[in-house]
Amino acid sequence: MRRDENEIRVLIDEAIAGNNRSLEELLDSVQDIVFNLSLRMLGTVQDAEDAAQEILIRIMTHLSSFRRESSFRTWVYRLAVNYLKNYKRSMFAGQPLDFEYYGNDIRYADMGSIDDLVDDISRETLAEELKMCCTNVMLQCLDPESRCIFIFGTMFKLDSHTAGEILDLTPENYRKKLSRIRKKVAAFLDVHCGLTEKGICSCSRRVNYAITQRRINPEKLDYLKLQTMDQEVSKEFMDEMEKLDALALTFEMLPSYQSPVRAQDVVCKILQSASFKKIQEL
């Protein structure tokens, strides 16, 4: 259950005072939002797991710098965004995508000459994996700031005041940018994505091509192995504050996941590390 801000601040005081149990509970309260933000920002589960762990460590080692001028979650979002916008180790960091390239890959892929690699039962499962993979990779076609804005406004549904505070934008400027980005994404989806019922691409038809291009691996389904958050928790996690346009619902349908990076493991790893004192000085 989500803790209120007063409970969070008690945990912060106790964690700073050296209470490891309170530190674990504090990190546990934000580990899912950190992982889901990392996943949307970086586009792959492996990169998201690595980044989420690093962000939790940063929260842990920078906790005493939290000035309480905003909510703890807002501070966590800001710390995570600053880290993720400059993350250089992701799959797409050295090979940035754009909508033209991604659209051409959909439009001109030679799928007719590929042998059928799956049966009808596994095709449905693999199509679901491909949908999760494709929609997250599609976000990589946006520059980092635009990606943040779109994720906060469309998937996390933060209000414009909170999102603007995180991104150092006025609420009005944030709303204007979000509107432009939504139109850009919607235009791409309208032409290319079959989930909108207008686009030319079909996850099911594209499964064999995705396997041959190593976009998905039938032996390692990264998205389907994740535990999704239950409906009640997910609703609380992404409390709706703004109305979405119809095409943005393509992204709203994506599930929120429980973080595979557990706060307890991170705390234990750091506290048992010989370099803990050095980390504290970062």
Coordinates of C-alpha atoms in Angstrom, one line a residue:
M1 CA 0.0 0.0 0.0
R2 CA 1.2 3.5 -0.9
R3 CA 2.4 5.4 2.1
D4 CA 1.4 9.0 2.7
E5 CA 4.1 11.8 2.8
N6 CA 4.2 12.0 6.6
E7 CA 5.0 8.3 6.9
I8 CA 7.6 8.7 4.2
R9 CA 9.3 11.5 6.0
V10 CA 9.4 9.4 9.2
L11 CA 11.1 6.7 7.2
I12 CA 13.6 9.2 5.8
D13 CA 14.6 10.4 9.3
E14 CA 15.0 6.9 10.5
A15 CA 17.0 5.8 7.5
I16 CA 19.3 8.8 7.7
A17 CA 19.8 7.9 11.4
G18 CA 21.0 4.5 10.4
N19 CA 17.8 2.3 10.5
N20 CA 18.4 -0.2 7.7
R21 CA 14.8 -1.5 7.9
S22 CA 13.4 1.9 7.3
L23 CA 15.8 2.4 4.4
E24 CA 14.6 -0.8 2.8
E25 CA 10.9 0.2 3.3
L26 CA 11.7 3.6 1.8
L27 CA 13.4 2.2 -1.3
D28 CA 10.6 -0.4 -1.6
S29 CA 8.0 2.4 -1.8
V30 CA 9.6 3.7 -5.0
Q31 CA 11.3 0.7 -6.6
D32 CA 8.4 0.1 -9.0
I33 CA 8.2 3.6 -10.3
V34 CA 12.0 3.7 -10.8
F35 CA 12.0 0.4 -12.8
N36 CA 9.0 1.4 -14.9
L37 CA 10.4 4.8 -15.7
S38 CA 13.8 3.2 -16.5
L39 CA 12.1 0.7 -18.8
R40 CA 10.2 3.3 -20.8
M41 CA 13.2 5.6 -21.0
L42 CA 15.7 3.0 -22.1
G43 CA 13.6 0.5 -24.0
T44 CA 14.9 -2.9 -22.8
V45 CA 14.4 -4.9 -19.7
Q46 CA 18.1 -5.6 -19.1
D47 CA 19.0 -1.9 -19.4
A48 CA 16.1 -1.0 -17.1
E49 CA 17.2 -3.4 -14.4
D50 CA 20.7 -2.1 -14.4
A51 CA 19.7 1.5 -14.4
A52 CA 17.0 1.0 -11.7
Q53 CA 19.6 -0.6 -9.4
E54 CA 21.9 2.3 -9.9
I55 CA 19.1 4.8 -9.2
L56 CA 18.1 3.1 -6.0
I57 CA 21.8 3.3 -4.9
R58 CA 21.8 7.0 -5.7
I59 CA 18.6 7.5 -3.7
M60 CA 20.2 5.6 -0.8
T61 CA 23.5 7.5 -0.9
H62 CA 22.0 11.0 -1.6
L63 CA 19.1 10.7 0.9
S64 CA 20.5 13.3 3.3
S65 CA 20.4 15.9 0.4
F66 CA 16.6 15.7 0.2
R67 CA 15.5 19.1 1.3
R68 CA 11.8 18.3 1.7
E69 CA 10.8 21.3 -0.6
S70 CA 8.8 18.8 -2.7
S71 CA 7.3 15.4 -2.1
F72 CA 9.8 12.5 -1.8
R73 CA 8.4 10.9 -5.0
T74 CA 9.0 14.1 -6.9
W75 CA 12.5 14.2 -5.7
V76 CA 13.0 10.5 -6.8
Y77 CA 11.5 11.3 -10.2
R78 CA 13.9 14.2 -10.6
L79 CA 16.9 12.2 -9.6
A80 CA 15.9 9.3 -11.8
V81 CA 15.2 11.6 -14.8
N82 CA 18.6 13.3 -14.5
Y83 CA 20.3 9.9 -14.4
L84 CA 18.3 8.3 -17.3
K85 CA 18.6 11.3 -19.7
N86 CA 22.4 10.9 -19.6
Y87 CA 22.5 7.1 -19.4
K88 CA 25.2 6.0 -21.9
R89 CA 25.2 2.2 -21.5
S90 CA 21.8 1.4 -23.0
M91 CA 21.3 -0.5 -26.3
F92 CA 20.1 2.6 -28.1
A93 CA 22.6 5.1 -26.6
G94 CA 25.1 4.6 -29.5
Q95 CA 22.4 4.0 -32.1
P96 CA 19.6 6.5 -31.6
L97 CA 16.4 5.8 -33.4
D98 CA 14.0 8.2 -35.2
F99 CA 10.4 7.7 -36.5
E100 CA 11.6 7.8 -40.2
Y101 CA 13.9 4.8 -39.6
Y102 CA 11.4 2.9 -37.5
G103 CA 8.6 3.6 -40.0
N104 CA 10.8 2.4 -42.9
D105 CA 11.6 -0.8 -41.0
I106 CA 7.9 -1.5 -40.6
R107 CA 6.9 -0.5 -44.2
Y108 CA 9.7 -2.2 -46.1
A109 CA 10.5 -5.3 -44.1
D110 CA 10.6 -8.4 -46.3
M111 CA 8.4 -10.7 -44.3
G112 CA 7.1 -12.8 -47.2
S113 CA 10.3 -14.8 -47.7
I114 CA 10.7 -15.8 -44.1
D115 CA 9.8 -19.4 -43.1
D116 CA 7.1 -19.8 -40.4
L117 CA 9.0 -20.3 -37.2
V118 CA 6.2 -20.8 -34.7
D119 CA 2.9 -22.5 -34.3
D120 CA -0.4 -20.7 -33.7
I121 CA -0.3 -21.2 -29.9
S122 CA 3.1 -19.7 -29.4
R123 CA 2.5 -17.0 -32.0
E124 CA -0.1 -15.4 -29.8
T125 CA 2.4 -15.4 -26.9
L126 CA 5.2 -14.1 -29.0
A127 CA 3.0 -11.4 -30.5
E128 CA 2.3 -10.1 -27.0
E129 CA 6.0 -10.1 -26.2
L130 CA 6.6 -8.2 -29.5
K131 CA 3.9 -5.6 -28.7
M132 CA 5.6 -4.8 -25.3
C133 CA 9.0 -4.7 -26.9
C134 CA 8.0 -2.6 -29.9
T135 CA 6.0 0.0 -28.0
N136 CA 8.9 0.6 -25.6
V137 CA 11.5 0.7 -28.4
M138 CA 9.2 3.1 -30.3
L139 CA 9.6 5.6 -27.4
Q140 CA 13.4 5.7 -28.2
C141 CA 12.5 7.6 -31.4
L142 CA 11.9 10.6 -29.2
D143 CA 14.8 12.7 -27.8
P144 CA 15.3 12.2 -24.0
E145 CA 13.4 15.2 -22.8
S146 CA 10.5 14.6 -25.2
R147 CA 10.5 11.0 -24.0
C148 CA 10.3 12.1 -20.4
I149 CA 7.4 14.5 -21.2
F150 CA 5.5 11.8 -23.1
I151 CA 6.0 9.1 -20.4
F152 CA 4.9 11.4 -17.6
G153 CA 1.9 12.8 -19.4
T154 CA 0.7 9.7 -21.2
M155 CA 1.8 6.6 -19.2
F156 CA 2.4 7.9 -15.6
K157 CA -0.3 10.5 -16.0
L158 CA 1.4 13.1 -13.8
D159 CA -0.3 16.5 -13.6
S160 CA 1.4 19.3 -15.4
H161 CA 2.5 21.0 -12.1
T162 CA 4.3 17.9 -10.8
A163 CA 5.8 17.0 -14.2
G164 CA 6.9 20.6 -14.8
E165 CA 8.5 20.7 -11.4
I166 CA 10.5 17.5 -12.2
L167 CA 11.6 18.7 -15.6
D168 CA 12.2 22.4 -14.7
L169 CA 9.4 23.5 -17.0
T170 CA 6.4 25.8 -16.2
P171 CA 3.1 23.9 -16.3
E172 CA 2.0 25.8 -19.4
N173 CA 5.2 25.0 -21.2
Y174 CA 5.0 21.4 -20.2
R175 CA 1.4 21.1 -21.5
K176 CA 2.4 22.8 -24.8
K177 CA 5.3 20.4 -25.3
L178 CA 3.3 17.4 -24.4
S179 CA 0.6 18.3 -26.9
R180 CA 3.1 18.6 -29.7
I181 CA 4.8 15.3 -28.8
R182 CA 1.4 13.5 -28.5
K183 CA 0.5 14.7 -32.0
K184 CA 3.9 13.5 -33.4
V185 CA 3.5 10.0 -31.8
A186 CA -0.2 9.8 -32.8
A187 CA 0.7 10.6 -36.4
F188 CA 3.2 7.8 -36.4
L189 CA 0.9 5.3 -34.8
D190 CA -2.0 6.2 -37.0
V191 CA 0.0 5.1 -40.1
H192 CA 2.1 2.3 -38.8
C193 CA 0.7 0.6 -35.7
G194 CA -2.1 -2.0 -36.0
L195 CA -3.1 -1.5 -32.4
T196 CA -4.8 1.7 -33.5
E197 CA -6.9 -0.3 -36.1
K198 CA -5.5 1.9 -38.8
G199 CA -1.8 1.2 -39.0
I200 CA -0.2 -1.2 -41.4
C201 CA 1.8 -3.3 -38.9
S202 CA 0.5 -6.4 -37.1
C203 CA 2.4 -7.9 -34.2
S204 CA 1.2 -11.4 -35.1
R205 CA 2.3 -11.2 -38.7
R206 CA 5.6 -9.6 -37.7
V207 CA 6.6 -12.4 -35.2
N208 CA 8.8 -14.4 -37.6
Y209 CA 10.6 -11.3 -38.9
A210 CA 11.2 -10.1 -35.3
I211 CA 12.8 -13.5 -34.4
T212 CA 15.1 -13.5 -37.4
Q213 CA 16.1 -9.9 -36.6
R214 CA 16.7 -10.9 -32.9
R215 CA 14.1 -8.4 -31.7
I216 CA 12.5 -11.1 -29.6
N217 CA 13.9 -14.4 -28.4
P218 CA 11.3 -17.3 -28.0
E219 CA 13.6 -18.8 -25.4
K220 CA 13.9 -15.6 -23.4
L221 CA 10.7 -13.6 -23.1
D222 CA 11.9 -10.5 -21.2
Y223 CA 8.5 -8.8 -20.8
L224 CA 6.3 -11.8 -20.2
K225 CA 8.6 -13.0 -17.4
L226 CA 8.0 -9.8 -15.5
Q227 CA 5.3 -9.6 -12.8
T228 CA 2.6 -7.1 -13.5
M229 CA 1.2 -4.9 -10.8
D230 CA -2.3 -5.8 -9.8
Q231 CA -5.1 -3.5 -11.0
E232 CA -5.7 -1.8 -7.7
V233 CA -2.0 -1.0 -7.1
S234 CA -1.5 0.0 -10.8
K235 CA -4.4 2.4 -10.5
E236 CA -2.9 4.0 -7.4
F237 CA 0.5 4.0 -9.0
M238 CA -0.7 5.9 -12.0
D239 CA -3.6 8.0 -10.7
E240 CA -5.3 9.6 -13.7
M241 CA -5.2 13.4 -13.7
E242 CA -5.4 14.3 -17.3
K243 CA -7.6 13.1 -20.2
L244 CA -5.8 11.3 -23.0
D245 CA -6.3 11.4 -26.7
A246 CA -7.5 8.2 -28.3
L247 CA -4.2 7.2 -29.9
A248 CA -2.2 7.7 -26.7
L249 CA -4.3 4.8 -25.3
T250 CA -1.9 2.5 -27.2
F251 CA 0.6 3.3 -24.5
E252 CA -1.9 3.5 -21.7
M253 CA -2.7 -0.2 -22.4
L254 CA 0.9 -1.2 -21.5
P255 CA 1.1 -2.9 -18.1
S256 CA 3.0 -1.5 -15.1
Y257 CA 5.5 -4.0 -13.7
Q258 CA 6.8 -5.0 -10.3
S259 CA 10.5 -4.2 -10.2
P260 CA 12.7 -7.3 -10.5
V261 CA 15.3 -5.2 -8.7
R262 CA 14.3 -5.5 -5.0
A263 CA 15.2 -2.8 -2.5
Q264 CA 16.3 -5.3 0.1
D265 CA 18.8 -6.8 -2.2
V266 CA 20.2 -3.4 -3.1
V267 CA 20.5 -2.3 0.5
C268 CA 22.2 -5.6 1.5
K269 CA 24.6 -5.4 -1.5
I270 CA 25.7 -1.9 -0.6
L271 CA 25.9 -2.4 3.2
Q272 CA 28.1 -5.5 2.7
S273 CA 30.3 -3.8 0.1
A274 CA 33.8 -2.9 1.1
S275 CA 33.4 0.3 -0.9
F276 CA 30.3 1.5 0.9
K277 CA 32.2 4.4 2.6
K278 CA 33.5 5.5 -0.8
I279 CA 29.9 5.4 -2.3
Q280 CA 28.6 7.5 0.6
E281 CA 31.0 10.3 -0.5
L282 CA 29.6 10.4 -4.1

